[in-house]
Short mmCIF file of C-alpha atoms in Angstrom, two decimals:
data_model
loop_
_atom_site.label_atom_id
_atom_site.label_comp_id
_atom_site.label_asym_id
_atom_site.label_seq_id
_atom_site.Cartn_x
_atom_site.Cartn_y
_atom_site.Cartn_z
CA MET A 1 -25.43 -21.84 -6.27
CA THR A 2 -26.18 -18.14 -6.99
CA SER A 3 -24.87 -16.62 -10.17
CA ALA A 4 -22.74 -14.35 -7.86
CA SER A 5 -20.93 -17.54 -6.66
CA SER A 6 -20.53 -19.19 -10.10
CA GLY A 7 -18.37 -16.96 -11.96
CA ASP A 8 -14.77 -17.55 -13.28
CA THR A 9 -13.49 -14.78 -11.16
CA PHE A 10 -15.21 -16.13 -7.84
CA ARG A 11 -13.91 -19.77 -8.54
CA PHE A 12 -10.38 -18.21 -8.97
CA ALA A 13 -10.53 -16.14 -5.97
CA CYS A 14 -11.48 -19.02 -3.99
CA GLU A 15 -8.71 -20.97 -5.29
CA LEU A 16 -6.32 -18.26 -4.15
CA ILE A 17 -7.99 -17.57 -0.79
CA SER A 18 -7.26 -21.52 -0.09
CA ARG A 19 -3.49 -21.04 -0.24
CA PRO A 20 -2.23 -19.89 3.35
CA SER A 21 0.19 -17.40 2.11
CA VAL A 22 0.88 -15.76 5.17
CA THR A 23 3.50 -12.99 4.64
CA PRO A 24 6.25 -13.53 2.89
CA ASP A 25 5.12 -17.06 1.85
CA ASP A 26 3.40 -17.01 -1.45
CA ARG A 27 2.35 -20.89 -1.29
CA GLY A 28 2.20 -21.35 -5.10
CA CYS A 29 0.04 -18.35 -5.62
CA LEU A 30 2.22 -16.73 -8.51
CA ASP A 31 2.18 -20.20 -10.08
CA LEU A 32 -1.65 -20.59 -10.28
CA ILE A 33 -1.77 -16.89 -12.12
CA THR A 34 1.28 -17.78 -14.26
CA ALA A 35 -0.52 -21.01 -15.56
CA ARG A 36 -3.64 -18.72 -16.22
CA LEU A 37 -1.74 -16.24 -18.24
CA THR A 38 0.78 -18.70 -20.09
CA PRO A 39 -1.84 -19.32 -23.04
CA LEU A 40 -2.28 -15.62 -23.63
CA GLY A 41 1.39 -15.05 -24.70
CA PHE A 42 2.74 -13.26 -21.51
CA ARG A 43 6.46 -13.15 -21.01
CA PHE A 44 7.23 -14.39 -17.35
CA GLU A 45 10.27 -13.05 -15.19
CA ARG A 46 10.63 -14.27 -11.56
CA ILE A 47 12.75 -11.56 -9.55
CA ASP A 48 12.81 -13.34 -6.21
CA SER A 49 14.58 -11.86 -3.34
CA GLY A 50 15.48 -12.65 0.24
CA GLY A 51 13.01 -15.34 0.38
CA VAL A 52 10.25 -13.27 -1.21
CA CYS A 53 8.53 -14.37 -4.38
CA ASN A 54 8.20 -11.66 -7.03
CA LEU A 55 6.83 -12.02 -10.68
CA TRP A 56 6.98 -9.53 -13.49
CA ALA A 57 4.88 -10.42 -16.55
CA ARG A 58 4.50 -8.52 -19.86
CA ARG A 59 2.12 -9.13 -22.86
CA GLY A 60 3.37 -6.82 -26.06
CA ASP A 61 6.36 -4.84 -26.68
CA THR A 62 4.64 -1.22 -27.46
CA VAL A 63 3.26 1.56 -25.46
CA PRO A 64 1.39 2.30 -23.65
CA VAL A 65 1.95 -0.11 -20.86
CA LEU A 66 -0.95 -0.76 -18.57
CA CYS A 67 0.19 -2.66 -15.31
CA PHE A 68 -1.80 -4.55 -12.63
CA ALA A 69 0.02 -4.55 -9.38
CA GLY A 70 -0.78 -6.47 -6.14
CA HIS A 71 0.46 -9.05 -3.58
CA THR A 72 -0.41 -12.47 -2.92
CA ASP A 73 0.68 -12.62 0.79
CA VAL A 74 -1.87 -11.88 3.42
CA VAL A 75 -1.52 -11.10 7.30
CA PRO A 76 -1.75 -14.01 9.70
CA ALA A 77 -5.30 -15.33 10.57
CA GLY A 78 -5.24 -14.45 14.29
CA PRO A 79 -7.13 -16.33 16.77
CA LEU A 80 -8.73 -19.09 14.94
CA GLU A 81 -11.53 -19.15 17.53
CA GLY A 82 -12.39 -15.78 16.43
CA TRP A 83 -13.39 -17.12 13.05
CA ASP A 84 -16.63 -18.20 12.17
CA SER A 85 -15.26 -20.54 9.43
CA PRO A 86 -11.69 -21.49 8.78
CA PRO A 87 -9.69 -18.68 7.41
CA PHE A 88 -8.13 -20.44 4.42
CA GLU A 89 -11.39 -22.43 3.57
CA PRO A 90 -13.43 -20.06 1.38
CA THR A 91 -17.14 -19.83 2.60
CA ILE A 92 -20.16 -18.29 1.57
CA ARG A 93 -22.39 -16.78 4.04
CA GLY A 94 -24.94 -13.81 4.17
CA GLY A 95 -23.92 -12.93 0.64
CA GLN A 96 -20.30 -12.50 1.50
CA LEU A 97 -17.15 -14.68 0.59
CA PHE A 98 -15.32 -15.32 4.03
CA GLY A 99 -11.38 -16.07 3.91
CA ARG A 100 -8.24 -14.35 4.92
CA GLY A 101 -7.25 -12.19 1.72
CA ALA A 102 -10.66 -12.26 0.40
CA ALA A 103 -10.51 -8.44 0.16
CA ASP A 104 -6.96 -7.87 0.66
CA MET A 105 -6.42 -8.71 -1.93
CA LYS A 106 -6.77 -12.04 -3.73
CA THR A 107 -10.28 -11.25 -5.19
CA SER A 108 -8.43 -8.30 -6.87
CA LEU A 109 -5.70 -10.76 -8.24
CA ALA A 110 -8.42 -12.98 -9.58
CA ALA A 111 -10.28 -10.01 -11.24
CA PHE A 112 -6.97 -9.06 -12.66
CA VAL A 113 -6.49 -12.41 -14.46
CA THR A 114 -10.20 -12.84 -15.63
CA ALA A 115 -10.28 -9.24 -16.94
CA ILE A 116 -7.14 -9.79 -19.05
CA GLU A 117 -8.33 -13.39 -20.21
CA ARG A 118 -11.60 -11.82 -21.76
CA PHE A 119 -9.84 -8.70 -23.10
CA VAL A 120 -7.24 -10.57 -24.85
CA ALA A 121 -9.65 -13.25 -26.25
CA ALA A 122 -11.71 -10.28 -27.60
CA HIS A 123 -8.72 -8.25 -28.79
CA PRO A 124 -5.63 -10.42 -29.24
CA ASP A 125 -4.07 -7.60 -31.25
CA HIS A 126 -4.76 -4.64 -28.88
CA ALA A 127 -2.38 -1.74 -28.94
CA GLY A 128 0.21 -1.34 -26.18
CA SER A 129 1.39 -3.78 -23.55
CA ILE A 130 -0.28 -5.38 -20.50
CA ALA A 131 1.82 -6.16 -17.57
CA LEU A 132 1.55 -7.70 -13.94
CA LEU A 133 3.89 -6.87 -10.89
CA LEU A 134 3.14 -9.12 -8.18
CA THR A 135 4.78 -9.94 -5.05
CA SER A 136 4.61 -11.83 -1.57
CA ASP A 137 6.07 -9.33 0.36
CA GLU A 138 3.67 -6.46 0.91
CA GLU A 139 2.19 -7.11 4.39
CA GLY A 140 5.35 -7.61 5.88
CA ILE A 141 8.57 -5.36 5.96
CA ALA A 142 8.22 -4.94 2.09
CA THR A 143 11.96 -4.49 1.49
CA HIS A 144 12.36 -7.63 -1.20
CA GLY A 145 9.22 -7.27 -2.88
CA THR A 146 7.80 -4.55 -5.25
CA VAL A 147 10.77 -2.44 -4.69
CA LYS A 148 13.15 -4.93 -5.96
CA VAL A 149 11.08 -5.28 -9.22
CA VAL A 150 10.98 -1.66 -9.78
CA GLU A 151 14.64 -1.41 -9.10
CA ALA A 152 15.35 -4.07 -11.77
CA LEU A 153 12.84 -2.39 -14.41
CA ALA A 154 14.56 0.86 -13.70
CA ALA A 155 17.84 -0.47 -14.14
CA ARG A 156 16.96 -1.65 -17.74
CA GLY A 157 15.02 1.44 -18.51
CA GLU A 158 11.57 0.06 -18.42
CA HIS A 159 8.86 2.66 -17.90
CA LEU A 160 5.10 2.21 -17.31
CA ASP A 161 2.39 4.46 -18.44
CA TYR A 162 -0.62 3.47 -16.13
CA CYS A 163 -0.68 1.20 -12.98
CA ILE A 164 -3.67 -0.03 -11.12
CA VAL A 165 -2.96 -1.51 -7.55
CA GLY A 166 -5.63 -3.83 -6.59
CA GLU A 167 -5.56 -2.69 -2.93
CA PRO A 168 -9.12 -2.63 -1.20
CA THR A 169 -10.08 1.01 -1.65
CA SER A 170 -13.90 1.17 -1.65
CA VAL A 171 -15.71 2.35 1.59
CA ASN A 172 -19.30 1.58 1.45
CA THR A 173 -19.87 -0.02 -1.80
CA LEU A 174 -17.73 -1.07 -4.86
CA GLY A 175 -16.53 1.62 -6.61
CA ASP A 176 -17.19 4.73 -4.56
CA THR A 177 -13.32 5.27 -3.90
CA ILE A 178 -10.27 5.50 -6.04
CA LYS A 179 -6.77 6.11 -4.25
CA ASN A 180 -4.92 8.38 -6.67
CA GLY A 181 -2.13 8.88 -4.15
CA ARG A 182 -0.68 8.47 -0.84
CA ARG A 183 0.98 10.28 1.82
CA GLY A 184 4.78 9.76 2.54
CA SER A 185 5.82 8.20 5.89
CA LEU A 186 8.99 9.47 7.62
CA SER A 187 10.09 8.40 11.03
CA GLY A 188 12.45 9.39 13.62
CA SER A 189 14.09 7.71 16.53
CA LEU A 190 15.46 10.52 18.86
CA ARG A 191 17.74 10.18 21.73
CA VAL A 192 18.06 13.03 24.02
CA LYS A 193 20.88 12.60 26.40
CA GLY A 194 21.00 13.84 30.02
CA VAL A 195 23.01 13.10 33.10
CA GLN A 196 21.66 10.15 35.34
CA GLY A 197 21.68 10.73 39.15
CA HIS A 198 19.51 10.82 42.10
CA VAL A 199 16.24 12.46 42.25
CA ALA A 200 17.41 13.98 45.67
CA TYR A 201 20.56 15.81 44.07
CA PRO A 202 19.14 17.14 40.95
CA GLN A 203 21.78 19.90 40.85
CA LEU A 204 23.94 16.64 40.16
CA ALA A 205 22.14 15.42 37.41
CA ARG A 206 20.38 16.61 33.99
CA ASN A 207 16.90 15.35 33.34
CA PRO A 208 16.65 14.72 29.71
CA ILE A 209 12.64 14.48 29.91
CA HIS A 210 12.52 18.02 31.26
CA GLU A 211 14.99 19.43 28.72
CA PHE A 212 13.13 17.83 25.71
CA ALA A 213 9.53 18.75 27.19
CA PRO A 214 9.59 22.44 25.70
CA ALA A 215 10.80 21.06 22.25
CA LEU A 216 8.11 18.39 22.31
CA ALA A 217 5.49 20.90 22.70
CA GLU A 218 6.90 23.33 19.98
CA LEU A 219 7.01 20.19 17.65
CA ALA A 220 3.22 19.07 18.43
CA SER A 221 1.99 22.72 17.76
CA ILE A 222 3.96 23.46 14.62
CA ARG A 223 1.63 23.71 11.29
CA TRP A 224 4.09 22.12 9.06
CA ASP A 225 2.05 22.80 6.00
CA GLU A 226 -1.45 23.53 4.78
CA GLY A 227 -1.84 20.46 2.41
CA ASN A 228 -3.52 20.92 -0.92
CA GLU A 229 -6.61 19.63 -2.91
CA PHE A 230 -5.51 15.97 -2.46
CA PHE A 231 -3.48 15.84 0.92
CA PRO A 232 -4.48 17.13 4.31
CA PRO A 233 -1.90 19.08 6.27
CA THR A 234 1.21 17.30 7.34
CA THR A 235 0.88 15.61 10.57
CA TRP A 236 3.53 14.80 13.35
CA GLN A 237 2.80 12.36 16.08
CA VAL A 238 4.69 10.78 18.76
CA SER A 239 4.42 7.00 19.11
CA ASN A 240 6.45 6.24 21.97
CA ILE A 241 8.43 8.01 24.82
CA HIS A 242 10.62 5.77 26.98
CA ALA A 243 13.05 6.95 29.81
CA GLY A 244 14.24 6.06 33.30
CA THR A 245 15.23 2.71 35.14
CA GLY A 246 11.90 2.00 36.52
CA ALA A 247 12.97 3.51 39.73
CA ASN A 248 11.21 6.37 41.20
CA ASN A 249 14.33 7.90 42.67
CA VAL A 250 16.51 7.88 39.59
CA ILE A 251 16.71 10.67 37.13
CA PRO A 252 17.18 9.09 33.91
CA GLY A 253 20.34 9.42 31.94
CA THR A 254 18.51 9.58 28.42
CA CYS A 255 14.83 9.82 26.84
CA GLU A 256 13.94 7.97 23.75
CA VAL A 257 11.40 9.34 21.61
CA LEU A 258 9.77 7.70 18.51
CA PHE A 259 7.73 9.75 16.16
CA ASN A 260 6.31 9.82 12.63
CA PHE A 261 5.38 12.28 10.00
CA ARG A 262 2.64 11.69 7.62
CA PHE A 263 3.02 14.17 4.69
CA GLY A 264 1.82 14.91 1.14
CA SER A 265 3.41 16.36 -1.88
CA VAL A 266 3.59 20.03 -0.10
CA SER A 267 6.24 19.18 2.05
CA SER A 268 9.45 16.99 1.34
CA ALA A 269 11.16 14.64 3.69
CA ASP A 270 14.38 16.93 3.52
CA GLU A 271 12.39 19.96 4.33
CA LEU A 272 10.66 18.10 7.39
CA ARG A 273 14.19 16.69 8.85
CA GLN A 274 15.80 20.23 8.67
CA LEU A 275 12.76 21.92 10.29
CA THR A 276 12.84 18.99 13.17
CA HIS A 277 16.54 19.46 13.63
CA ALA A 278 16.16 23.42 13.74
CA VAL A 279 13.70 22.86 16.78
CA LEU A 280 15.90 20.65 18.45
CA ASP A 281 19.09 22.93 18.10
CA ARG A 282 17.19 25.90 19.05
CA HIS A 283 16.21 24.21 22.55
CA GLY A 284 20.07 23.36 23.02
CA LEU A 285 19.43 19.75 23.36
CA ASP A 286 22.21 17.09 23.29
CA TYR A 287 20.85 14.23 20.98
CA GLU A 288 21.10 11.65 18.28
CA LEU A 289 18.33 11.33 15.71
CA ASP A 290 18.38 8.48 13.32
CA TRP A 291 15.76 8.94 10.35
CA HIS A 292 13.83 6.16 8.29
CA LEU A 293 11.84 7.18 5.27
CA SER A 294 9.47 4.12 4.39
CA GLY A 295 7.56 5.93 1.65
CA LYS A 296 7.46 9.02 -0.43
CA PRO A 297 4.14 10.70 -1.44
CA PHE A 298 2.91 10.17 -4.70
CA LEU A 299 0.00 11.68 -6.65
CA THR A 300 -1.81 11.14 -9.79
CA SER A 301 -3.77 14.00 -10.88
CA ARG A 302 -7.04 13.72 -12.98
CA GLY A 303 -5.81 12.46 -16.34
CA LYS A 304 -6.27 9.34 -18.57
CA LEU A 305 -6.07 6.55 -15.98
CA VAL A 306 -8.35 8.21 -13.50
CA GLU A 307 -10.83 9.17 -16.35
CA ALA A 308 -10.87 5.63 -17.49
CA LEU A 309 -11.26 3.89 -14.29
CA SER A 310 -13.82 6.31 -13.23
CA GLY A 311 -15.88 5.92 -16.39
CA ALA A 312 -15.48 1.96 -16.07
CA ILE A 313 -16.81 2.22 -12.55
CA HIS A 314 -19.93 4.48 -13.68
CA ASP A 315 -20.57 2.31 -16.71
CA THR A 316 -20.28 -0.86 -14.49
CA ALA A 317 -21.40 -0.18 -11.18
CA GLY A 318 -23.37 3.00 -11.70
CA VAL A 319 -21.34 4.56 -8.90
CA GLU A 320 -19.64 8.22 -9.24
CA THR A 321 -16.28 7.52 -7.57
CA GLU A 322 -14.49 9.66 -5.39
CA LEU A 323 -10.63 10.47 -5.38
CA SER A 324 -8.97 10.00 -2.08
CA THR A 325 -5.44 9.98 -0.60
CA SER A 326 -6.32 8.79 2.84
CA GLY A 327 -4.82 5.75 4.79
CA GLY A 328 -1.43 4.33 4.94
CA THR A 329 1.25 3.59 2.71
CA SER A 330 1.14 0.85 -0.14
CA ASP A 331 3.69 -0.50 -2.87
CA GLY A 332 2.28 2.60 -5.10
CA ARG A 333 5.02 4.41 -3.63
CA PHE A 334 7.65 2.25 -5.31
CA ILE A 335 5.86 1.92 -8.60
CA ALA A 336 5.46 5.88 -8.88
CA ASP A 337 9.03 6.05 -9.55
CA ILE A 338 8.78 4.30 -12.83
CA CYS A 339 5.22 4.93 -13.59
CA SER A 340 3.56 8.22 -14.86
CA GLU A 341 0.11 7.45 -13.52
CA VAL A 342 -0.65 5.15 -10.40
CA VAL A 343 -3.94 4.59 -8.77
CA GLU A 344 -5.26 2.02 -6.27
CA PHE A 345 -8.82 0.56 -6.63
CA GLY A 346 -10.33 -2.58 -5.21
CA PRO A 347 -13.36 -3.84 -3.14
CA VAL A 348 -14.71 -2.71 0.09
CA ASN A 349 -12.00 -2.45 2.87
CA ALA A 350 -14.25 -2.71 6.01
CA THR A 351 -12.96 -6.10 6.98
CA ILE A 352 -9.35 -6.11 5.88
CA HIS A 353 -6.85 -7.76 8.49
CA LYS A 354 -9.93 -8.55 10.73
CA VAL A 355 -11.13 -11.84 11.55
CA ASN A 356 -13.87 -13.08 9.33
CA GLU A 357 -12.50 -10.96 6.52
CA SER A 358 -15.22 -10.90 3.59
CA VAL A 359 -15.85 -9.53 0.22
CA ALA A 360 -19.36 -9.18 -1.10
CA LEU A 361 -20.49 -11.72 -3.54
CA ASP A 362 -22.07 -9.42 -5.78
CA ALA A 363 -18.85 -7.26 -6.09
CA ILE A 364 -16.49 -9.85 -7.31
CA GLU A 365 -17.48 -10.10 -11.02
CA PRO A 366 -18.48 -6.38 -11.28
CA LEU A 367 -14.73 -5.91 -10.26
CA SER A 368 -13.30 -7.77 -13.12
CA ALA A 369 -15.58 -6.09 -15.46
CA ILE A 370 -14.39 -2.67 -14.24
CA TYR A 371 -10.74 -3.71 -14.79
CA GLU A 372 -11.68 -5.03 -18.22
CA ARG A 373 -13.31 -1.80 -19.29
CA THR A 374 -10.24 -0.14 -18.27
CA LEU A 375 -8.27 -1.98 -20.38
CA ASN A 376 -10.72 -1.28 -23.08
CA ALA A 377 -10.47 2.50 -22.61
CA LEU A 378 -6.76 2.42 -22.73
CA LEU A 379 -5.34 -0.22 -24.95
CA LEU A 380 -7.99 0.03 -27.72
CA PRO A 381 -7.21 2.68 -30.47
CA ASN A 382 -9.82 5.11 -31.94
CA ARG A 383 -12.02 4.81 -29.08
CA ASP A 384 -14.27 7.96 -28.24
#
């Protein structure tokens, strides 16, 4: 067994991967984590909701509060015949640890725990507080997970100073990318109304597809904003258009359109809604439009957390990290409501959600070391 596959973080990651915690089933992962942290003096609170397991754990009562956040649930394994080894049997092959959740994000969870264990053993009287916010509902609909914990903490006035979400953010090598924000996601379900009829008698009908087409062209051509240093310009994309009965001699009575905005901190959800309605109204459409905001954008500028984490990456891995807001949404969108500085950082994301998901063996213990160095930088007083 190589040194990379004999460390404590590796062993705990394997223990977590072996639990088939397909969303929203935790399969006892939170119990394993609780058992490791109990001797360290953490206080634990289960905030379960709707069949989802949620854990809030905290050591200390003072500020600053540094929180590690993540999820125990994983996506389904997919076709088992596509895997070269069983997805919930951690397997070493070619310098990689294979298993569902290896990268997303059970290695990060294990690294959280082992980093905290070493830090507390070395500094039992550290300044501030260490916290963990963990859920089994991130890969699913995410309505009973982190958002419920955040609501409970907000209701009693608890605030976090720093939060590291253990999402797999690295692109080519451990440490090359930190996510210091994410775009918001605003979806619309549009129903344009017409009058159904026979295609041979268009004067007796009103085709909603034809009526919507000019508005569609305008919406697709709008430059919604110019973005900024961290966010690209807002994008508007149609994901589905459906109309008609399936017969080629019937003018449809309605046209249903699904679309989505991905937007940064330059535009607000309200502004995007108003602009969309203005276009539809200007084209004189008879329509209904339902909106769903699944995530607001959040952004952490260069500050104490980014500096501490970037420095820890450089000192551990010798890598100069880049800041990025690319990709989809994460639970950071909820945590940002109660936390001053939120970033995401974890292993390489090239295999997440794929068959044969894996994490590099030689990145596992360094990931834990990076988290530990970040604890040192933020919770040890009088550090230069």
